[in-house]
Coordinates of C-alpha atoms in Angstrom, one line a residue:
M17 CA 18.6 -10.2 -17.0
P18 CA 21.4 -10.0 -14.6
N19 CA 21.8 -13.9 -13.7
A20 CA 20.9 -15.5 -10.5
D21 CA 24.6 -15.6 -9.1
V22 CA 25.5 -11.5 -9.6
S23 CA 27.8 -11.4 -7.2
I24 CA 26.2 -9.5 -4.4
Y25 CA 29.5 -8.9 -1.6
A26 CA 33.4 -9.3 -2.7
N27 CA 33.8 -11.0 0.9
R28 CA 31.4 -14.0 -0.6
G29 CA 30.2 -16.1 -3.6
A30 CA 26.8 -17.2 -4.3
Q31 CA 25.2 -19.8 -2.7
L32 CA 21.8 -21.4 -4.3
M33 CA 19.8 -23.5 -2.7
A34 CA 15.9 -24.5 -2.3
S35 CA 13.4 -23.2 0.2
N36 CA 10.1 -24.4 0.3
G37 CA 10.2 -24.3 -3.2
I38 CA 11.9 -21.4 -3.5
R39 CA 15.6 -21.2 -5.0
I40 CA 16.9 -18.4 -3.2
R41 CA 20.4 -16.9 -2.9
E42 CA 21.5 -18.0 1.3
D43 CA 24.7 -15.7 0.6
V44 CA 22.2 -12.9 0.7
L45 CA 18.8 -13.8 2.3
Y46 CA 20.3 -16.1 5.5
T47 CA 23.8 -13.5 5.7
D48 CA 23.8 -10.2 7.1
E49 CA 24.5 -6.5 6.0
K50 CA 28.1 -7.6 5.8
G51 CA 27.8 -10.2 4.1
E52 CA 28.2 -12.3 7.3
E53 CA 26.9 -16.2 8.6
S54 CA 23.8 -15.0 10.8
E55 CA 21.8 -17.5 12.8
R56 CA 19.6 -14.5 13.2
R57 CA 19.2 -13.3 10.0
R58 CA 18.4 -17.6 8.9
K59 CA 15.7 -17.6 11.6
R60 CA 14.4 -14.7 10.0
G61 CA 14.4 -15.5 6.0
E62 CA 13.2 -18.6 6.9
K63 CA 10.4 -17.3 8.9
A64 CA 10.0 -14.6 5.8
L65 CA 10.1 -17.5 2.6
E66 CA 7.1 -19.1 5.6
K67 CA 4.7 -16.2 5.3
L68 CA 5.1 -16.7 1.3
K69 CA 5.2 -20.2 0.9
E70 CA 1.7 -20.3 -1.0
V71 CA 2.1 -18.0 -3.2
L72 CA 5.4 -16.8 -4.1
P73 CA 6.2 -19.7 -6.1
A74 CA 3.5 -19.2 -8.8
I75 CA 4.5 -16.3 -8.6
L76 CA 8.5 -16.5 -10.1
E77 CA 9.5 -17.4 -12.9
G78 CA 11.6 -19.7 -14.5
D79 CA 15.2 -19.5 -12.5
E80 CA 13.8 -16.6 -11.0
T81 CA 16.1 -16.6 -7.6
V82 CA 14.8 -14.9 -4.5
L83 CA 17.5 -12.6 -3.1
Y84 CA 16.5 -10.6 0.0
V85 CA 12.7 -10.3 1.7
V86 CA 12.5 -7.2 3.3
S87 CA 9.0 -8.3 5.9
Q88 CA 7.8 -4.9 7.3
C89 CA 8.2 -1.7 5.6
K90 CA 5.1 0.9 4.6
A91 CA 4.1 2.0 0.6
P92 CA 4.3 5.2 -0.5
A93 CA 2.0 7.7 0.7
D94 CA 2.0 11.5 0.8
I95 CA 2.1 14.3 2.7
L96 CA -1.9 14.7 2.8
E97 CA -3.1 11.1 3.2
Q98 CA 0.3 10.6 6.2
L99 CA -1.6 14.2 8.2
T100 CA -5.6 13.0 7.7
M101 CA -5.0 9.0 9.1
G102 CA -2.7 9.7 11.6
W103 CA -0.9 6.8 13.0
Y104 CA -3.4 4.3 11.0
I105 CA -1.4 5.1 8.1
Q106 CA 1.3 2.0 9.6
V107 CA -1.3 -0.5 9.1
I108 CA -3.2 0.6 6.3
T109 CA 0.5 0.8 4.3
A110 CA 1.8 -2.1 5.4
T111 CA 4.3 -4.1 2.7
T112 CA 6.4 -7.2 2.1
L113 CA 9.0 -6.0 -0.4
V114 CA 10.7 -9.0 -2.5
F115 CA 13.9 -9.1 -4.4
T116 CA 15.3 -11.4 -6.8
N117 CA 17.1 -11.5 -9.5
R118 CA 15.1 -9.9 -12.3
R119 CA 12.6 -7.9 -9.9
I120 CA 10.9 -5.8 -7.0
L121 CA 8.3 -8.1 -6.1
H122 CA 6.2 -5.6 -3.6
F123 CA 2.8 -7.3 -1.5
G124 CA 0.5 -5.6 0.5
V125 CA -0.3 -6.9 3.9
T126 CA -1.4 -7.2 7.6
T127 CA 1.0 -5.9 10.4
K128 CA 1.2 -9.3 11.5
G129 CA 3.1 -10.4 7.3
K130 CA -1.0 -11.7 5.9
W131 CA -0.7 -11.1 2.0
K132 CA -4.0 -8.8 0.9
K133 CA -3.7 -9.9 -2.4
T134 CA -2.3 -6.8 -3.7
L135 CA 1.0 -7.1 -5.8
K136 CA 2.8 -5.3 -7.3
S137 CA 6.2 -5.5 -9.5
V138 CA 8.9 -3.4 -11.3
R139 CA 12.1 -5.1 -13.5
W140 CA 15.0 -3.9 -12.8
R141 CA 15.0 -2.5 -16.8
G142 CA 12.7 -0.3 -15.4
I143 CA 14.4 1.1 -12.9
A144 CA 16.6 4.4 -13.4
E145 CA 18.4 5.2 -9.9
A146 CA 17.1 3.3 -6.5
T147 CA 18.9 5.0 -3.8
V148 CA 18.1 3.9 0.5
K149 CA 18.3 6.9 2.5
G150 CA 17.9 7.7 6.3
W151 CA 19.3 6.7 9.9
I152 CA 17.1 4.8 12.3
S153 CA 14.2 4.6 9.7
R154 CA 15.6 4.4 5.9
Q155 CA 13.5 5.6 3.0
M156 CA 13.6 3.5 0.0
I157 CA 13.6 5.7 -4.0
L158 CA 12.8 4.0 -7.4
K159 CA 12.8 6.6 -9.9
Y160 CA 11.7 4.9 -13.1
A161 CA 12.4 5.1 -16.5
N162 CA 8.9 6.3 -17.3
G163 CA 10.4 9.4 -14.7
K164 CA 7.7 8.8 -12.2
K165 CA 9.2 8.1 -8.4
D166 CA 7.9 5.6 -5.8
V167 CA 9.3 5.9 -1.9
Y168 CA 9.1 3.2 0.4
W169 CA 8.9 4.2 3.9
G170 CA 10.0 2.8 7.8
L171 CA 13.1 0.3 6.7
N172 CA 15.6 -0.8 9.7
G173 CA 18.1 0.4 9.5
K174 CA 19.9 -2.9 8.6
D175 CA 17.2 -4.0 6.0
G176 CA 18.2 -0.1 4.5
K177 CA 22.3 -1.5 3.8
K178 CA 21.1 -4.6 2.7
V179 CA 18.7 -2.5 0.6
K180 CA 21.6 -1.1 -0.5
A181 CA 24.1 -3.8 -1.5
I182 CA 21.3 -5.0 -3.4
F183 CA 20.8 -1.7 -5.4
E184 CA 25.0 -1.3 -6.3
A185 CA 25.3 -4.6 -7.7
M186 CA 21.6 -5.9 -9.6
M187 CA 21.3 -1.2 -11.3
P188 CA 24.8 -1.7 -13.1
A189 CA 24.1 -5.6 -13.9
S190 CA 20.8 -5.1 -15.7
R191 CA 21.8 -1.7 -17.3
G192 CA 22.4 -4.2 -21.0
E193 CA 18.7 -5.3 -21.0
A194 CA 16.4 -4.2 -23.6
G195 CA 12.6 -3.4 -23.4
A196 CA 10.1 -0.8 -22.5
E197 CA 9.4 -1.4 -18.6
P198 CA 6.4 0.5 -17.5
G199 CA 7.4 1.0 -13.6
M200 CA 5.6 -0.7 -10.3
T201 CA 3.0 -2.5 -12.6
S202 CA 0.0 -3.6 -10.5
L203 CA -0.1 -7.8 -11.1
C204 CA -3.8 -9.7 -10.8
P205 CA -3.1 -12.1 -7.8
E206 CA -5.1 -15.0 -9.3
C207 CA -3.3 -15.7 -13.1
R208 CA 0.1 -12.8 -12.5
A209 CA -1.2 -10.1 -15.3
A210 CA -0.3 -6.9 -16.0
L211 CA -3.8 -5.4 -15.1
S212 CA -4.0 -1.5 -16.6
A213 CA -4.5 1.6 -14.6
G214 CA -8.9 2.4 -14.0
K215 CA -9.7 -0.8 -15.5
Y216 CA -10.9 -2.7 -12.1
S217 CA -11.0 -6.1 -13.4
C218 CA -8.4 -8.7 -15.4
G219 CA -8.5 -9.2 -18.8
Q220 CA -6.8 -12.0 -18.6
C221 CA -8.9 -14.0 -16.1
G222 CA -11.3 -12.4 -15.9
L223 CA -11.0 -11.4 -12.1
G224 CA -13.1 -8.3 -11.0
F225 CA -11.4 -5.8 -8.1
K226 CA -13.6 -3.1 -6.3
D227 CA -14.2 0.2 -8.5
E228 CA -13.7 4.4 -7.8
K229 CA -17.6 4.4 -9.0
T230 CA -18.7 1.9 -6.1
L231 CA -16.4 4.0 -4.0
A232 CA -17.9 6.8 -4.4
W233 CA -22.0 6.2 -4.5
R234 CA -21.1 3.8 -0.8
T235 CA -18.4 7.5 0.1
I236 CA -22.5 9.4 -0.2
L237 CA -25.2 7.7 1.0
I238 CA -23.2 5.4 3.7
P239 CA -21.8 6.8 6.7
G240 CA -18.3 5.5 6.9
G241 CA -18.7 3.5 3.9
A242 CA -15.6 4.1 2.0
Y243 CA -13.7 2.6 4.9
F244 CA -16.1 -0.2 4.9
Y245 CA -15.8 -0.6 1.4
T246 CA -12.3 -0.8 1.1
R247 CA -11.9 -3.3 4.7
V248 CA -10.9 -1.1 7.0
W249 CA -12.7 -1.9 9.9
F250 CA -12.2 0.6 12.3
L251 CA -11.7 3.5 10.7
G252 CA -14.8 2.1 8.9
I253 CA -16.6 2.2 12.3
A254 CA -14.9 5.3 13.8
S255 CA -15.7 7.7 10.6
G256 CA -19.3 6.4 10.7
F257 CA -20.1 7.7 13.9
A258 CA -19.0 10.7 13.6
D259 CA -20.2 11.1 9.7
G260 CA -23.5 10.4 11.2
M261 CA -23.2 12.9 14.1
F262 CA -22.2 15.5 11.5
S263 CA -24.9 14.1 9.5
L264 CA -27.8 14.4 11.7
V265 CA -26.6 18.1 13.4
F266 CA -26.6 19.4 9.7
L267 CA -30.4 18.2 9.5
Y268 CA -31.5 19.2 13.0
S269 CA -29.8 22.9 12.3
A270 CA -31.5 23.2 8.8
L271 CA -35.1 21.5 10.0
A272 CA -34.8 24.6 12.1
A273 CA -34.2 26.8 10.0
M274 CA -36.9 26.6 7.6
N275 CA -39.3 26.3 10.6
P276 CA -38.2 27.3 13.8
G277 CA -41.3 26.9 15.8
I278 CA -39.7 24.2 16.3
L279 CA -37.1 24.7 19.2
E280 CA -38.0 25.5 22.6
P281 CA -37.8 29.2 24.2
G282 CA -35.3 30.7 25.9
K283 CA -35.5 31.5 28.9
D284 CA -36.1 34.8 27.2
G285 CA -38.9 33.3 25.0
T286 CA -37.3 34.2 22.0
R287 CA -35.8 31.4 19.7
P288 CA -33.0 31.2 17.5
A289 CA -33.1 32.9 14.6
A290 CA -33.4 31.4 11.0
E291 CA -30.0 33.2 9.8
G292 CA -28.0 31.9 12.7
L293 CA -29.1 28.8 12.4
W294 CA -29.0 28.3 8.6
V295 CA -25.0 29.5 9.4
V296 CA -24.6 26.6 11.3
A297 CA -26.6 24.4 8.6
G298 CA -24.0 24.9 6.4
F299 CA -20.9 25.3 8.4
F300 CA -21.6 21.3 9.2
L301 CA -22.2 20.8 5.7
F302 CA -19.1 22.2 5.1
I303 CA -17.7 19.3 7.9
V304 CA -19.8 16.6 6.0
C305 CA -18.4 16.5 2.9
L306 CA -15.4 17.6 3.2
H307 CA -15.0 14.4 5.7
K308 CA -16.8 12.4 3.0
L309 CA -14.4 13.6 0.2
I310 CA -10.7 12.7 2.9
A311 CA -12.5 9.2 3.3
Y312 CA -12.9 9.1 -0.5
R313 CA -9.0 10.3 -1.1
H314 CA -8.4 7.3 1.3
G315 CA -10.5 5.1 -0.3
R316 CA -9.3 6.1 -3.6
R317 CA -6.2 4.6 -3.0
A318 CA -6.7 1.5 -1.6
V319 CA -8.6 1.1 -4.3
R320 CA -6.0 1.9 -6.8
T321 CA -4.1 -1.3 -5.2
Y322 CA -6.1 -4.0 -6.8
L323 CA -8.3 -5.5 -3.8
P324 CA -10.1 -8.3 -5.3
L325 CA -14.1 -9.3 -5.6
D326 CA -15.2 -12.4 -3.7
R327 CA -16.1 -15.2 -6.3
S328 CA -19.7 -15.9 -6.1

């Protein structure tokens, strides 16, 4: 594995220190994108560590040293998720990235930086290629040894330049490491053991997580249920209202189609034909199903980040 004192900037030697019980590289975390001393960057770095001081010491291994912290960026999201979730995708995907001499740590956070108990990591040896692209808003692209790829987005320009410098140093330094690495892997927030895809309990400490089967039933039976289950309250309320309204129109149209007599006659004394009412009912049934399908897909994305259940 790369040493903690691996050179990041040619104009500076490694400066290791401890802050809040965390080993850090002062010459990287507290400097600007050129490796120059920056009081503003120091304050920013200290603030980032302050938010993670309760959890990070327990996660770091032995002599693992923090190089840099990207306080806010966005986790990978596909085009469909971005289009159907709109601006709220910025909230759902909020992420803090911690770069160490051994790996990259992914913390799911709120927009204010509070940890949501979702954790992932990938060791440097598991990354086949790492690049930073973009101009004002940067993308961090990680291609893993197992062939998969993640695109983190929404990095600001200065963070992008720092991350690029870290990649240029760490990628060559990690090439000689032995052992297979699966890529970005979810970890248990309590015991830090690796979690298995599709298995919603920790095999080491027994911590349970929200699962796809429960998500499916709540999506079907409860208006807005997918969002309430994954604790996305704003979308749950909005979706529940829309879901309920569409369902009521469907039910009313279907009942009217089966018994047109419940409808008031029009000015000409006639009532809508049953065939037309069935068309209306079918249309709103389609809308309800589509709405629930999209909500389930959004919920599944959240569930697959491993949302821990409250301990009873």
